[in-house]
């Protein structure tokens, strides 16, 4: 499986920008060469990079830029379809798990986790976005290629599990899910005071953890619910146009409408400086977390997710908040400014967030600034990272982090007008 002709075409388009061309080549080929494993059963196993497990979220984001090639390269298309098949199989094993093993070998992040584990599970932190990303990837593969063979019986079973889980977690008090990690930091468990607070019924669906794998303070993670509503729309479209399943179509539409109504009623707050903005989290009881995190889904990423247009007034007000010191995880240093995460040290900016800022910018000059900033802050490694010190990019976390590499590639492709087929950001 090679992308060499495509990469050479990108290099020709980037004539006069050798640094960008070299970084694109390195990042685009590294994911394909080091993280993707084609399995004998026709599925594809994808490690995150420096962790030997497959995250449902990360694996979808890692292969998303290859969709640009899928319509003309059958091998790439098959690889992505294999990712979807494996993701859907994992969801049928346990829709509450976020990361899985290549085989049922019992390996796990922490052997002492108190939750319902089995040998397939690497980690069982329940995150709404873990169920969104596979639906998005399956839909985008269809839109990019027209193929429908990945919408098989396993897909239908997984879709039913997703709907059942999101419905159950609208009433979290009735949920059997629990997660306790005794030997980690407070944000690694739902048992620590200040995390996993009680929630009221809102129409939104509860999440135990954020896409950073950190525990939610208030269980209704607003950007994750927005992503869920969008991907339920995708599922409804697939159910109606491909599967001919009107019951599934109608159930997906109904749940999406309930979640959207919950976001609209409970997901915004009046900020004294920025006006009406989206909250990051809420409990439906009047409490809110006002922040944004570098991990996607984020408030910064809403147009990228398909929730709204990049020039939507409510989004723009929220964006101004996110990209300001009012966001406790926005950092400004001598080398860079951008969004970080409580998941990494203070004043560490994430390359993923810089890519999202570029992808959602309405001004091409801002997109170019983000590309240039990412290229200046690789720490001399020729790759993107998780987080880097705002004052010293030579200090960074995770030198092998495929999701960040592919977000850089996606931003390069967008700058050249080569958007992921079916993406809501296609102009």
Short mmCIF file of C-alpha atoms in Angstrom, two decimals, residues 20-240:
data_model
loop_
_atom_site.label_atom_id
_atom_site.label_comp_id
_atom_site.label_asym_id
_atom_site.label_seq_id
_atom_site.Cartn_x
_atom_site.Cartn_y
_atom_site.Cartn_z
CA UNK A 20 6.04 21.99 4.31
CA UNK A 21 6.43 19.36 1.62
CA UNK A 22 8.92 17.41 3.74
CA UNK A 23 6.72 17.53 6.83
CA UNK A 24 3.67 16.44 4.87
CA UNK A 25 5.55 13.49 3.40
CA UNK A 26 6.87 12.46 6.82
CA UNK A 27 3.53 12.66 8.59
CA UNK A 28 1.42 11.16 5.79
CA UNK A 29 3.70 8.15 5.32
CA UNK A 30 4.46 7.58 9.02
CA UNK A 31 0.88 6.75 9.94
CA UNK A 32 0.55 4.34 7.04
CA UNK A 33 3.88 2.65 7.69
CA UNK A 34 3.92 2.43 11.48
CA UNK A 35 0.38 2.35 12.88
CA UNK A 36 -1.83 0.49 10.39
CA UNK A 37 -2.02 -3.30 10.39
CA UNK A 38 -4.08 -5.12 7.76
CA UNK A 39 -5.53 -8.24 9.37
CA UNK A 40 -6.23 -11.64 7.75
CA UNK A 41 -9.97 -11.24 8.43
CA UNK A 42 -10.18 -8.11 6.25
CA UNK A 43 -10.27 -5.66 9.14
CA UNK A 44 -7.63 -3.04 9.95
CA UNK A 45 -6.06 -2.55 13.37
CA UNK A 46 -4.67 0.93 14.08
CA UNK A 47 -2.44 1.79 17.03
CA UNK A 48 -2.24 5.40 18.21
CA UNK A 49 1.54 5.47 17.90
CA UNK A 50 3.37 5.03 21.18
CA UNK A 51 0.50 3.06 22.79
CA UNK A 52 -0.16 -0.44 21.37
CA UNK A 53 -3.96 -0.18 21.48
CA UNK A 54 -6.67 1.00 19.08
CA UNK A 55 -8.74 3.96 20.21
CA UNK A 56 -12.07 4.25 18.38
CA UNK A 57 -11.63 8.04 18.16
CA UNK A 58 -7.96 8.20 17.23
CA UNK A 59 -8.13 5.44 14.63
CA UNK A 60 -10.88 7.24 12.72
CA UNK A 61 -9.00 10.55 12.81
CA UNK A 62 -5.75 8.85 11.81
CA UNK A 63 -7.15 7.49 8.54
CA UNK A 64 -9.53 10.34 7.71
CA UNK A 65 -7.08 12.22 5.41
CA UNK A 66 -6.63 9.06 3.32
CA UNK A 67 -10.26 9.46 2.23
CA UNK A 68 -8.96 12.00 -0.30
CA UNK A 69 -7.43 8.99 -2.09
CA UNK A 70 -10.10 6.38 -1.47
CA UNK A 71 -12.16 6.89 -4.65
CA UNK A 72 -9.15 6.26 -6.90
CA UNK A 73 -7.15 3.79 -4.82
CA UNK A 74 -8.95 0.52 -4.06
CA UNK A 75 -6.31 -0.57 -1.57
CA UNK A 76 -6.68 2.61 0.48
CA UNK A 77 -10.47 2.27 0.30
CA UNK A 78 -10.26 -1.32 1.53
CA UNK A 79 -7.93 -0.30 4.35
CA UNK A 80 -10.39 2.33 5.57
CA UNK A 81 -13.33 -0.07 5.23
CA UNK A 82 -11.31 -2.49 7.35
CA UNK A 83 -10.96 0.16 10.05
CA UNK A 84 -14.74 0.67 10.05
CA UNK A 85 -15.38 -3.07 10.29
CA UNK A 86 -13.03 -3.47 13.23
CA UNK A 87 -14.46 -0.41 15.00
CA UNK A 88 -17.98 -1.72 14.62
CA UNK A 89 -16.96 -5.16 15.88
CA UNK A 90 -15.42 -3.54 18.94
CA UNK A 91 -18.60 -1.57 19.63
CA UNK A 92 -20.60 -4.80 19.62
CA UNK A 93 -18.17 -6.15 22.23
CA UNK A 94 -18.61 -3.16 24.54
CA UNK A 95 -19.98 0.27 23.57
CA UNK A 96 -18.61 1.77 26.82
CA UNK A 97 -14.96 1.05 26.00
CA UNK A 98 -12.71 3.63 24.38
CA UNK A 99 -9.67 1.51 23.47
CA UNK A 100 -9.20 -2.11 22.44
CA UNK A 101 -6.55 -4.79 22.00
CA UNK A 102 -5.61 -6.36 18.70
CA UNK A 103 -6.75 -9.72 20.08
CA UNK A 104 -8.33 -10.89 23.35
CA UNK A 105 -5.03 -10.97 25.22
CA UNK A 106 -6.10 -9.22 28.42
CA UNK A 107 -3.64 -6.34 28.08
CA UNK A 108 -4.91 -3.10 29.61
CA UNK A 109 -3.92 0.40 30.62
CA UNK A 110 -4.35 -0.35 34.31
CA UNK A 111 -4.98 -3.84 35.60
CA UNK A 112 -6.65 -2.47 38.73
CA UNK A 113 -9.49 -0.60 37.01
CA UNK A 114 -12.83 -1.30 38.67
CA UNK A 115 -15.30 -1.69 35.81
CA UNK A 116 -16.66 -4.52 33.66
CA UNK A 117 -13.54 -5.49 31.72
CA UNK A 118 -12.95 -8.33 29.29
CA UNK A 119 -9.84 -9.50 27.43
CA UNK A 120 -10.54 -7.34 24.36
CA UNK A 121 -10.53 -4.09 26.30
CA UNK A 122 -7.45 -1.93 26.79
CA UNK A 123 -9.44 0.76 28.61
CA UNK A 124 -13.11 1.29 29.47
CA UNK A 125 -13.47 5.03 29.84
CA UNK A 126 -16.87 5.86 28.40
CA UNK A 127 -16.69 8.80 25.99
CA UNK A 128 -19.56 9.82 23.72
CA UNK A 129 -17.15 10.70 20.91
CA UNK A 130 -15.84 7.12 20.85
CA UNK A 131 -19.16 6.16 19.29
CA UNK A 132 -19.38 9.24 17.05
CA UNK A 133 -16.12 8.82 15.18
CA UNK A 134 -16.82 5.34 13.73
CA UNK A 135 -20.22 6.53 12.45
CA UNK A 136 -18.56 9.56 10.88
CA UNK A 137 -15.83 7.48 9.21
CA UNK A 138 -18.33 4.96 7.82
CA UNK A 139 -20.43 7.79 6.40
CA UNK A 140 -17.48 9.67 4.88
CA UNK A 141 -16.18 6.49 3.23
CA UNK A 142 -19.56 6.06 1.58
CA UNK A 143 -19.65 9.68 0.48
CA UNK A 144 -16.09 9.50 -0.84
CA UNK A 145 -16.38 6.24 -2.77
CA UNK A 146 -20.01 5.17 -3.04
CA UNK A 147 -19.15 1.80 -1.50
CA UNK A 148 -21.66 0.30 0.91
CA UNK A 149 -20.24 -3.11 1.79
CA UNK A 150 -19.09 -1.85 5.21
CA UNK A 151 -22.75 -1.29 6.11
CA UNK A 152 -23.06 -4.97 6.98
CA UNK A 153 -24.78 -6.91 9.75
CA UNK A 154 -22.09 -5.95 12.26
CA UNK A 155 -22.58 -2.27 11.41
CA UNK A 156 -26.32 -2.61 12.02
CA UNK A 157 -25.74 -4.34 15.36
CA UNK A 158 -23.22 -1.68 16.38
CA UNK A 159 -25.61 1.10 15.37
CA UNK A 160 -28.29 -0.46 17.56
CA UNK A 161 -25.81 -0.60 20.47
CA UNK A 162 -24.95 3.08 19.95
CA UNK A 163 -28.59 4.15 19.97
CA UNK A 164 -29.34 1.99 23.00
CA UNK A 165 -26.32 3.38 24.90
CA UNK A 166 -27.05 7.02 24.13
CA UNK A 167 -30.70 6.53 25.06
CA UNK A 168 -29.75 4.87 28.35
CA UNK A 169 -27.30 7.63 29.18
CA UNK A 170 -29.98 10.28 28.74
CA UNK A 171 -31.10 8.86 32.12
CA UNK A 172 -27.69 8.25 33.65
CA UNK A 173 -29.08 7.51 37.09
CA UNK A 174 -30.35 4.22 35.62
CA UNK A 175 -27.03 3.33 33.99
CA UNK A 176 -24.95 0.35 35.17
CA UNK A 177 -21.71 2.02 34.02
CA UNK A 178 -19.04 2.79 36.60
CA UNK A 179 -15.31 3.40 36.40
CA UNK A 180 -12.86 3.61 39.30
CA UNK A 181 -9.08 3.88 39.04
CA UNK A 182 -7.53 4.00 42.50
CA UNK A 183 -3.90 4.69 41.61
CA UNK A 184 -4.12 7.51 39.05
CA UNK A 185 -4.61 11.27 39.19
CA UNK A 186 -8.06 12.63 40.17
CA UNK A 187 -9.10 13.13 36.53
CA UNK A 188 -8.50 9.45 35.79
CA UNK A 189 -11.50 8.20 37.74
CA UNK A 190 -15.15 8.96 38.35
CA UNK A 191 -14.81 8.21 42.07
CA UNK A 192 -12.85 11.33 43.01
CA UNK A 193 -14.69 14.30 44.48
CA UNK A 194 -15.37 16.93 41.83
CA UNK A 195 -15.83 14.49 38.94
CA UNK A 196 -18.91 12.65 37.72
CA UNK A 197 -21.37 14.98 39.46
CA UNK A 198 -25.11 14.14 39.44
CA UNK A 199 -27.06 15.33 36.41
CA UNK A 200 -30.66 16.16 35.56
CA UNK A 201 -32.53 14.98 32.48
CA UNK A 202 -31.85 17.39 29.59
CA UNK A 203 -32.27 15.41 26.37
CA UNK A 204 -28.50 15.28 26.00
CA UNK A 205 -26.59 12.05 26.58
CA UNK A 206 -24.12 11.63 29.46
CA UNK A 207 -20.39 11.06 29.06
CA UNK A 208 -18.04 9.84 31.76
CA UNK A 209 -14.90 11.16 30.11
CA UNK A 210 -13.76 13.82 27.69
CA UNK A 211 -11.93 13.04 24.41
CA UNK A 212 -8.73 13.72 26.38
CA UNK A 213 -9.61 10.60 28.44
CA UNK A 214 -9.95 12.92 31.47
CA UNK A 215 -13.09 12.64 33.59
CA UNK A 216 -15.93 15.07 32.99
CA UNK A 217 -16.74 17.45 35.81
CA UNK A 218 -20.35 17.77 34.61
CA UNK A 219 -21.64 14.84 32.61
CA UNK A 220 -23.18 16.57 29.62
CA UNK A 221 -20.16 17.29 27.46
CA UNK A 222 -21.60 19.84 25.06
CA UNK A 223 -19.30 19.44 22.00
CA UNK A 224 -19.58 15.67 22.24
CA UNK A 225 -23.37 15.94 22.24
CA UNK A 226 -23.18 18.20 19.20
CA UNK A 227 -21.03 15.60 17.44
CA UNK A 228 -23.52 12.90 18.43
CA UNK A 229 -26.38 14.86 16.89
CA UNK A 230 -24.42 15.31 13.65
CA UNK A 231 -23.44 11.66 13.38
CA UNK A 232 -26.99 10.54 14.16
CA UNK A 233 -27.95 12.55 11.08
CA UNK A 234 -25.37 10.56 9.14
CA UNK A 235 -26.79 7.31 10.50
CA UNK A 236 -30.31 8.36 9.54
CA UNK A 237 -29.14 9.10 5.99
CA UNK A 238 -27.42 5.72 5.71
CA UNK A 239 -30.42 3.91 7.20
CA UNK A 240 -32.79 5.53 4.72
#
